[in-house]
Amino acid sequence: MTGVDPVAGLPRPLRLGVLASGSGSNLQAVLDAAVPGVVPALVLSDKPAAGALERARRAGVATEVLRPRDFASREAFDAALVETLRRHDTHLVALAGFMRLLTPVFLDEFRLRVVNVHPALCPSFPGLNAPAQAVGWGVKVTGCTVHFVDAGVDTGPIIAQAAVPVADDDTADTLHDRIRVEEHRLLPAALGWLAAGRVRVDGRHVRVLPE
Ligand code: GRF
């Protein structure tokens, strides 16, 4: 069988680090899903006031905050992220609304072990405000994507996508609310497939093996 199992050889359950800058509804979905084979071990934020941190505390998950302004460069910040994740023994990372781009300092340490959830059907509408981009463009269908993270903006190999129709009267917010419903299903599912050893990566192409 061709393709790489990104988590082959890692101890189970997989200790997951979640990076989040915002309200943390995707983090909550991962916590609530109790994904088989995955233990949420750390929630790390670049924003001390992030709602995600409060959600983690309520769930008894360790939290850390690293503020970018305390570091001289993006690379120094990313090195601290790596050190913190290592200190908490995490080997898999989920970006759940983490609003910063990661440099190779981080990505080389967690190659194919960082997944992101993006509120659009990649490669459409990368970057910030994807639901607003979709409304502005007038597309009839958008959605969400769970993908491995590479050095680009929402460009990494796609694990899963879900479609969401755009209504004529949608605003960016009403659309984003419906996209989140799909994200909350897809992100825990993708983490479960990874933990079950069902994901194979071959260059840009990701296959999810049947159960
Ligand atoms: C999600 O829509 C995610 O796709 C994007 O940021 C948003 C985070 O939302 N990257 P939340 O903090 O998980 O509610």
JSON list of C-alpha atoms in Angstrom, two decimals, residues 83-187:
[
{"chain": "A", "resi": 83, "resn": "GLU", "atom": "CA", "xyz": [9.26, 23.47, 23.42]},
{"chain": "A", "resi": 84, "resn": "THR", "atom": "CA", "xyz": [5.91, 23.86, 25.19]},
{"chain": "A", "resi": 85, "resn": "LEU", "atom": "CA", "xyz": [4.22, 21.11, 23.19]},
{"chain": "A", "resi": 86, "resn": "ARG", "atom": "CA", "xyz": [7.19, 18.80, 23.80]},
{"chain": "A", "resi": 87, "resn": "ARG", "atom": "CA", "xyz": [7.12, 19.56, 27.51]},
{"chain": "A", "resi": 88, "resn": "HIS", "atom": "CA", "xyz": [3.52, 18.35, 27.57]},
{"chain": "A", "resi": 89, "resn": "ASP", "atom": "CA", "xyz": [4.49, 15.27, 25.56]},
{"chain": "A", "resi": 90, "resn": "THR", "atom": "CA", "xyz": [2.20, 16.09, 22.66]},
{"chain": "A", "resi": 91, "resn": "HIS", "atom": "CA", "xyz": [2.85, 14.46, 19.29]},
{"chain": "A", "resi": 92, "resn": "LEU", "atom": "CA", "xyz": [-0.16, 15.58, 17.29]},
{"chain": "A", "resi": 93, "resn": "VAL", "atom": "CA", "xyz": [-1.35, 19.19, 16.92]},
{"chain": "A", "resi": 94, "resn": "ALA", "atom": "CA", "xyz": [-4.72, 20.60, 15.89]},
{"chain": "A", "resi": 95, "resn": "LEU", "atom": "CA", "xyz": [-5.06, 24.24, 14.89]},
{"chain": "A", "resi": 96, "resn": "ALA", "atom": "CA", "xyz": [-8.58, 25.17, 15.93]},
{"chain": "A", "resi": 97, "resn": "GLY", "atom": "CA", "xyz": [-8.90, 28.83, 15.07]},
{"chain": "A", "resi": 98, "resn": "PHE", "atom": "CA", "xyz": [-5.21, 29.61, 15.63]},
{"chain": "A", "resi": 99, "resn": "MET", "atom": "CA", "xyz": [-4.74, 32.93, 13.90]},
{"chain": "A", "resi": 100, "resn": "ARG", "atom": "CA", "xyz": [-1.01, 32.79, 13.22]},
{"chain": "A", "resi": 101, "resn": "LEU", "atom": "CA", "xyz": [1.04, 31.30, 10.42]},
{"chain": "A", "resi": 102, "resn": "LEU", "atom": "CA", "xyz": [3.58, 28.72, 11.48]},
{"chain": "A", "resi": 103, "resn": "THR", "atom": "CA", "xyz": [7.18, 28.81, 10.24]},
{"chain": "A", "resi": 104, "resn": "PRO", "atom": "CA", "xyz": [9.36, 25.82, 9.30]},
{"chain": "A", "resi": 105, "resn": "VAL", "atom": "CA", "xyz": [10.84, 26.02, 12.83]},
{"chain": "A", "resi": 106, "resn": "PHE", "atom": "CA", "xyz": [7.51, 24.58, 13.99]},
{"chain": "A", "resi": 107, "resn": "LEU", "atom": "CA", "xyz": [6.43, 22.59, 10.95]},
{"chain": "A", "resi": 108, "resn": "ASP", "atom": "CA", "xyz": [9.70, 20.66, 10.57]},
{"chain": "A", "resi": 109, "resn": "GLU", "atom": "CA", "xyz": [9.22, 19.35, 14.12]},
{"chain": "A", "resi": 110, "resn": "PHE", "atom": "CA", "xyz": [5.65, 18.16, 13.50]},
{"chain": "A", "resi": 111, "resn": "ARG", "atom": "CA", "xyz": [5.75, 17.13, 9.84]},
{"chain": "A", "resi": 112, "resn": "LEU", "atom": "CA", "xyz": [2.31, 15.78, 8.85]},
{"chain": "A", "resi": 113, "resn": "ARG", "atom": "CA", "xyz": [1.33, 15.94, 12.47]},
{"chain": "A", "resi": 114, "resn": "VAL", "atom": "CA", "xyz": [-0.41, 19.32, 12.37]},
{"chain": "A", "resi": 115, "resn": "VAL", "atom": "CA", "xyz": [-3.99, 19.58, 11.13]},
{"chain": "A", "resi": 116, "resn": "ASN", "atom": "CA", "xyz": [-6.00, 22.74, 10.59]},
{"chain": "A", "resi": 117, "resn": "VAL", "atom": "CA", "xyz": [-9.69, 23.41, 10.12]},
{"chain": "A", "resi": 118, "resn": "HIS", "atom": "CA", "xyz": [-10.49, 26.14, 7.61]},
{"chain": "A", "resi": 119, "resn": "PRO", "atom": "CA", "xyz": [-13.99, 27.55, 6.99]},
{"chain": "A", "resi": 120, "resn": "ALA", "atom": "CA", "xyz": [-14.00, 27.17, 3.20]},
{"chain": "A", "resi": 121, "resn": "LEU", "atom": "CA", "xyz": [-13.55, 24.50, 0.56]},
{"chain": "A", "resi": 122, "resn": "CYS", "atom": "CA", "xyz": [-9.80, 24.77, -0.06]},
{"chain": "A", "resi": 123, "resn": "PRO", "atom": "CA", "xyz": [-8.22, 25.92, -2.28]},
{"chain": "A", "resi": 124, "resn": "SER", "atom": "CA", "xyz": [-11.00, 28.54, -2.41]},
{"chain": "A", "resi": 125, "resn": "PHE", "atom": "CA", "xyz": [-10.93, 31.47, 0.00]},
{"chain": "A", "resi": 126, "resn": "PRO", "atom": "CA", "xyz": [-7.70, 30.90, 1.95]},
{"chain": "A", "resi": 127, "resn": "GLY", "atom": "CA", "xyz": [-6.65, 33.11, 4.82]},
{"chain": "A", "resi": 128, "resn": "LEU", "atom": "CA", "xyz": [-8.74, 35.43, 6.92]},
{"chain": "A", "resi": 129, "resn": "ASN", "atom": "CA", "xyz": [-12.52, 35.92, 6.78]},
{"chain": "A", "resi": 130, "resn": "ALA", "atom": "CA", "xyz": [-13.23, 32.99, 4.48]},
{"chain": "A", "resi": 131, "resn": "PRO", "atom": "CA", "xyz": [-17.03, 33.10, 5.05]},
{"chain": "A", "resi": 132, "resn": "ALA", "atom": "CA", "xyz": [-17.03, 36.81, 4.16]},
{"chain": "A", "resi": 133, "resn": "GLN", "atom": "CA", "xyz": [-14.98, 36.04, 1.05]},
{"chain": "A", "resi": 134, "resn": "ALA", "atom": "CA", "xyz": [-17.55, 33.41, 0.05]},
{"chain": "A", "resi": 135, "resn": "VAL", "atom": "CA", "xyz": [-20.48, 35.81, 0.55]},
{"chain": "A", "resi": 136, "resn": "GLY", "atom": "CA", "xyz": [-18.63, 38.54, -1.33]},
{"chain": "A", "resi": 137, "resn": "TRP", "atom": "CA", "xyz": [-17.90, 36.27, -4.27]},
{"chain": "A", "resi": 138, "resn": "GLY", "atom": "CA", "xyz": [-21.48, 35.10, -4.52]},
{"chain": "A", "resi": 139, "resn": "VAL", "atom": "CA", "xyz": [-20.71, 31.37, -4.47]},
{"chain": "A", "resi": 140, "resn": "LYS", "atom": "CA", "xyz": [-23.66, 29.06, -3.93]},
{"chain": "A", "resi": 141, "resn": "VAL", "atom": "CA", "xyz": [-21.72, 26.42, -2.03]},
{"chain": "A", "resi": 142, "resn": "THR", "atom": "CA", "xyz": [-18.83, 26.73, 0.39]},
{"chain": "A", "resi": 143, "resn": "GLY", "atom": "CA", "xyz": [-17.92, 24.60, 3.38]},
{"chain": "A", "resi": 144, "resn": "CYS", "atom": "CA", "xyz": [-14.99, 23.57, 5.52]},
{"chain": "A", "resi": 145, "resn": "THR", "atom": "CA", "xyz": [-11.73, 21.72, 5.10]},
{"chain": "A", "resi": 146, "resn": "VAL", "atom": "CA", "xyz": [-9.57, 19.73, 7.49]},
{"chain": "A", "resi": 147, "resn": "HIS", "atom": "CA", "xyz": [-6.05, 19.57, 6.11]},
{"chain": "A", "resi": 148, "resn": "PHE", "atom": "CA", "xyz": [-2.46, 18.96, 7.06]},
{"chain": "A", "resi": 149, "resn": "VAL", "atom": "CA", "xyz": [-0.58, 22.19, 7.58]},
{"chain": "A", "resi": 150, "resn": "ASP", "atom": "CA", "xyz": [2.31, 23.16, 5.34]},
{"chain": "A", "resi": 151, "resn": "ALA", "atom": "CA", "xyz": [4.17, 26.46, 5.02]},
{"chain": "A", "resi": 152, "resn": "GLY", "atom": "CA", "xyz": [1.46, 28.01, 2.83]},
{"chain": "A", "resi": 153, "resn": "VAL", "atom": "CA", "xyz": [-1.83, 29.60, 3.83]},
{"chain": "A", "resi": 154, "resn": "ASP", "atom": "CA", "xyz": [-4.44, 26.81, 3.97]},
{"chain": "A", "resi": 155, "resn": "THR", "atom": "CA", "xyz": [-2.61, 24.93, 1.19]},
{"chain": "A", "resi": 156, "resn": "GLY", "atom": "CA", "xyz": [-1.68, 21.61, 2.82]},
{"chain": "A", "resi": 157, "resn": "PRO", "atom": "CA", "xyz": [-2.91, 18.14, 1.79]},
{"chain": "A", "resi": 158, "resn": "ILE", "atom": "CA", "xyz": [-6.68, 17.84, 2.28]},
{"chain": "A", "resi": 159, "resn": "ILE", "atom": "CA", "xyz": [-7.97, 15.16, 4.66]},
{"chain": "A", "resi": 160, "resn": "ALA", "atom": "CA", "xyz": [-11.70, 15.90, 4.50]},
{"chain": "A", "resi": 161, "resn": "GLN", "atom": "CA", "xyz": [-14.18, 18.50, 3.33]},
{"chain": "A", "resi": 162, "resn": "ALA", "atom": "CA", "xyz": [-17.87, 19.18, 3.89]},
{"chain": "A", "resi": 163, "resn": "ALA", "atom": "CA", "xyz": [-20.09, 21.36, 1.75]},
{"chain": "A", "resi": 164, "resn": "VAL", "atom": "CA", "xyz": [-22.41, 24.06, 3.08]},
{"chain": "A", "resi": 165, "resn": "PRO", "atom": "CA", "xyz": [-24.92, 25.83, 0.81]},
{"chain": "A", "resi": 166, "resn": "VAL", "atom": "CA", "xyz": [-24.88, 29.62, 0.81]},
{"chain": "A", "resi": 167, "resn": "ALA", "atom": "CA", "xyz": [-28.32, 31.22, 1.21]},
{"chain": "A", "resi": 168, "resn": "ASP", "atom": "CA", "xyz": [-29.25, 34.41, -0.65]},
{"chain": "A", "resi": 169, "resn": "ASP", "atom": "CA", "xyz": [-29.65, 36.29, 2.61]},
{"chain": "A", "resi": 170, "resn": "ASP", "atom": "CA", "xyz": [-26.55, 34.92, 4.35]},
{"chain": "A", "resi": 171, "resn": "THR", "atom": "CA", "xyz": [-24.18, 37.29, 6.06]},
{"chain": "A", "resi": 172, "resn": "ALA", "atom": "CA", "xyz": [-20.63, 36.22, 6.84]},
{"chain": "A", "resi": 173, "resn": "ASP", "atom": "CA", "xyz": [-21.78, 35.48, 10.40]},
{"chain": "A", "resi": 174, "resn": "THR", "atom": "CA", "xyz": [-24.86, 33.39, 9.57]},
{"chain": "A", "resi": 175, "resn": "LEU", "atom": "CA", "xyz": [-22.83, 31.44, 7.03]},
{"chain": "A", "resi": 176, "resn": "HIS", "atom": "CA", "xyz": [-19.94, 30.93, 9.45]},
{"chain": "A", "resi": 177, "resn": "ASP", "atom": "CA", "xyz": [-22.39, 29.60, 12.07]},
{"chain": "A", "resi": 178, "resn": "ARG", "atom": "CA", "xyz": [-23.57, 26.89, 9.65]},
{"chain": "A", "resi": 179, "resn": "ILE", "atom": "CA", "xyz": [-20.00, 26.12, 8.55]},
{"chain": "A", "resi": 180, "resn": "ARG", "atom": "CA", "xyz": [-19.05, 25.65, 12.20]},
{"chain": "A", "resi": 181, "resn": "VAL", "atom": "CA", "xyz": [-21.68, 22.91, 12.55]},
{"chain": "A", "resi": 182, "resn": "GLU", "atom": "CA", "xyz": [-19.81, 20.94, 9.88]},
{"chain": "A", "resi": 183, "resn": "GLU", "atom": "CA", "xyz": [-16.39, 21.79, 11.33]},
{"chain": "A", "resi": 184, "resn": "HIS", "atom": "CA", "xyz": [-17.47, 20.42, 14.69]},
{"chain": "A", "resi": 185, "resn": "ARG", "atom": "CA", "xyz": [-18.24, 17.10, 13.04]},
{"chain": "A", "resi": 186, "resn": "LEU", "atom": "CA", "xyz": [-15.28, 16.93, 10.66]},
{"chain": "A", "resi": 187, "resn": "LEU", "atom": "CA", "xyz": [-12.36, 17.86, 12.93]}
]
